[in-house]
PDB file of C-alpha atoms in Angstrom:
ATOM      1  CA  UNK A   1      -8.533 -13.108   5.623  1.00 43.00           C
ATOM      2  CA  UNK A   2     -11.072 -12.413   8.157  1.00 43.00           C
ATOM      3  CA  UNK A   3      -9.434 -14.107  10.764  1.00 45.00           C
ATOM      4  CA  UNK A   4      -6.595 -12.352   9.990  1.00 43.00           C
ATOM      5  CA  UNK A   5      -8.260  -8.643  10.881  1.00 58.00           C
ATOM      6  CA  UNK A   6     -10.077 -10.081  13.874  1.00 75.00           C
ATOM      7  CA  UNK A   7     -13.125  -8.901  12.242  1.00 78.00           C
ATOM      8  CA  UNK A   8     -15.359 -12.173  12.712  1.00 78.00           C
ATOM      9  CA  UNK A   9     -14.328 -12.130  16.503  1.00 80.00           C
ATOM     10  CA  UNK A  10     -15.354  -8.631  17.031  1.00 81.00           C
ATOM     11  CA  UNK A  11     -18.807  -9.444  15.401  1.00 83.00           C
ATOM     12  CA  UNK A  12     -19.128 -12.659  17.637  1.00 82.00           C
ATOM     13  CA  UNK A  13     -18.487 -10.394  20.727  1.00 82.00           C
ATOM     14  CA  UNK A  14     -20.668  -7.953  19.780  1.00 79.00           C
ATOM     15  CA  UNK A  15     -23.631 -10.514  18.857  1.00 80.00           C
ATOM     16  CA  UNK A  16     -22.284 -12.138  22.683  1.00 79.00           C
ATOM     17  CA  UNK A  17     -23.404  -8.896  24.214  1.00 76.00           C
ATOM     18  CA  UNK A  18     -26.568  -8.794  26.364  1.00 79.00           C
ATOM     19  CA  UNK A  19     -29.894  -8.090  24.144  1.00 74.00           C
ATOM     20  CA  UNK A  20     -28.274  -9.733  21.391  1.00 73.00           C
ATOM     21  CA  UNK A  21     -30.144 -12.493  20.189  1.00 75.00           C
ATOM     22  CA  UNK A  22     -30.970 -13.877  16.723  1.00 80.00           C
ATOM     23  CA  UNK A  23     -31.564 -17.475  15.267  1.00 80.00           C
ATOM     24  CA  UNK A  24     -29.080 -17.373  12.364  1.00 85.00           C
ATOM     25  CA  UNK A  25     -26.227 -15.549  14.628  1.00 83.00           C
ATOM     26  CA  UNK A  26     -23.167 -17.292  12.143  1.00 85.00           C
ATOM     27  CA  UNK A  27     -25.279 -16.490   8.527  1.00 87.00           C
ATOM     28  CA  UNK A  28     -25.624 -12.666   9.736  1.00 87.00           C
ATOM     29  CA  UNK A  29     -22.210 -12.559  10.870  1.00 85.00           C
ATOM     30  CA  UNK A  30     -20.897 -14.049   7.676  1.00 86.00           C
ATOM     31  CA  UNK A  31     -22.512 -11.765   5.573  1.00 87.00           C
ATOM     32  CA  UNK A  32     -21.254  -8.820   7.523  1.00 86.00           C
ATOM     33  CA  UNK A  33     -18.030  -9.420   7.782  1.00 83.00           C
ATOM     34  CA  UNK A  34     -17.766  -9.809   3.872  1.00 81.00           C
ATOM     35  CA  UNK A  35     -20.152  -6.664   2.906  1.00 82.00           C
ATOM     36  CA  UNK A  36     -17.530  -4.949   5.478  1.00 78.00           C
ATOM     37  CA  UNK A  37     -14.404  -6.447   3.816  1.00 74.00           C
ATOM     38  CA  UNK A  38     -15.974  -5.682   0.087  1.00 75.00           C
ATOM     39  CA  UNK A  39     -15.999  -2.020   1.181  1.00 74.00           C
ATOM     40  CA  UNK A  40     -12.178  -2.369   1.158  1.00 70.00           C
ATOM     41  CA  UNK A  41      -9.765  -2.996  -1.704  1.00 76.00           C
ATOM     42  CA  UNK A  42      -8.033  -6.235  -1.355  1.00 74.00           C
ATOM     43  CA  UNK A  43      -4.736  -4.481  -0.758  1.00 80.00           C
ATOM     44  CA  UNK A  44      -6.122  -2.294   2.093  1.00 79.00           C
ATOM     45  CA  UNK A  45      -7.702  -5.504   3.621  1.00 75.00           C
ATOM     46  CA  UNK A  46      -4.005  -6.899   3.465  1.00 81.00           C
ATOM     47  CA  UNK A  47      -2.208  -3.961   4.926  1.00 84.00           C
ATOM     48  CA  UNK A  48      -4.646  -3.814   7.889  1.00 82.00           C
ATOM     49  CA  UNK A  49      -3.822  -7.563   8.354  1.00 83.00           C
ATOM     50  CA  UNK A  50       0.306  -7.122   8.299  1.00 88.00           C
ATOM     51  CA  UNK A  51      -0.205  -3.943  10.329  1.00 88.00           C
ATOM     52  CA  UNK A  52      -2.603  -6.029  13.434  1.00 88.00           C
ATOM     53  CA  UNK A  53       0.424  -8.953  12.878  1.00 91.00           C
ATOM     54  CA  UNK A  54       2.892  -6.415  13.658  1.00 93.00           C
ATOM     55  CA  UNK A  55       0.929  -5.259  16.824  1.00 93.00           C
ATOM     56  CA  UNK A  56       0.299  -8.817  17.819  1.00 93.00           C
ATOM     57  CA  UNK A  57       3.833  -9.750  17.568  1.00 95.00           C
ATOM     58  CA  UNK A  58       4.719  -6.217  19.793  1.00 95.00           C
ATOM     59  CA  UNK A  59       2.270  -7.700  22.313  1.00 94.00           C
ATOM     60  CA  UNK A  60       3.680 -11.136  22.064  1.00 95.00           C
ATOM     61  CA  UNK A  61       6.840  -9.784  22.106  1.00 96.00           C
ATOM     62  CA  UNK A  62       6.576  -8.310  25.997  1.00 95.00           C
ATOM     63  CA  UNK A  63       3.854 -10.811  26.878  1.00 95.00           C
ATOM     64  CA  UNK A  64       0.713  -8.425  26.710  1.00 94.00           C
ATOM     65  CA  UNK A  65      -2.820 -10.009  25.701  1.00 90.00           C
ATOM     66  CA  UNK A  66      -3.407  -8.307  22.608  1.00 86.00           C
ATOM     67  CA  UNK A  67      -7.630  -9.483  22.306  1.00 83.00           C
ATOM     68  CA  UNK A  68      -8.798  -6.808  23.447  1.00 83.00           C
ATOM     69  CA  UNK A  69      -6.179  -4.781  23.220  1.00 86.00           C
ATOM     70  CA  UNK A  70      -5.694  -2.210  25.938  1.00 90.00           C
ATOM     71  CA  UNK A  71      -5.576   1.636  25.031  1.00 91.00           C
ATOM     72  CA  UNK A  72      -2.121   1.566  27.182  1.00 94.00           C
ATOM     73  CA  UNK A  73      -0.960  -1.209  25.107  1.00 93.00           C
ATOM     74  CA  UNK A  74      -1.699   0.860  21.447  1.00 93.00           C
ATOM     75  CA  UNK A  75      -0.193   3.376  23.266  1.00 95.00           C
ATOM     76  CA  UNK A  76       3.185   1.730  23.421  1.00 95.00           C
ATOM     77  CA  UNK A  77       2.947   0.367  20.351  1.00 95.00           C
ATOM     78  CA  UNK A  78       2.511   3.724  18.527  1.00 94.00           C
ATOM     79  CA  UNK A  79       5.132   5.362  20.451  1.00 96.00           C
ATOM     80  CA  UNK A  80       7.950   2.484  19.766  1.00 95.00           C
ATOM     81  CA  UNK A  81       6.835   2.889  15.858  1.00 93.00           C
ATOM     82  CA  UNK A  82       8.091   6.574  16.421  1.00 94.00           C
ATOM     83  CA  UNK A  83      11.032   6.200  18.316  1.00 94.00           C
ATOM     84  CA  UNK A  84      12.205   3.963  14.948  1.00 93.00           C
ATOM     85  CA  UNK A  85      11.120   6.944  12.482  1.00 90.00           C
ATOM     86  CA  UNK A  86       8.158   4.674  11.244  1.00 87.00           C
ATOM     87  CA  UNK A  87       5.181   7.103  12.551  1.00 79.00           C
ATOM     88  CA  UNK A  88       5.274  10.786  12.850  1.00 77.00           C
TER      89      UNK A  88
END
């Protein structure tokens, strides 16, 4: 499920970032990821993960890179989930 929130590759860029440097990177990674995921019930982990789906497939979709995603991008996104009723 991680993979499927992006949440280990937002760790490993953060931990990629200048000044960030520690011996057991992957172990401290790990065990963030799943003290951040255990915050979460299982079936708001799994609506987060449909929900980035749908945005990847939007991005796919009109061939937009979608890691990172662009503010202009989310921007579109949101607005084509209102013009089909599904955001107010």
């Amino acid at each position: 499920m991680l993979s499927g929130v992006g949440l280990r590759a937002t760790l490993e860029r953060k931990f990629d970032e200048p000044g960030v440097a520690i011996s057991d990177r992957d172990n401290v990674i790990e065990r963030m990821a799943g003290h951040l995921l255990a915050s979460r019930s299982d079936n708001t982990v799994a609506k987060y993960s449909h929900q980035v789906k749908l945005f990847k497939d939007f991005c796919a979709e009109r061939h937009f890179p979608c890691e990172p995603a662009y503010p202009i991008h989310v921007a579109m996104y949101l607005s084509s989930l209102i013009d089909v009723g599904l955001l107010r």
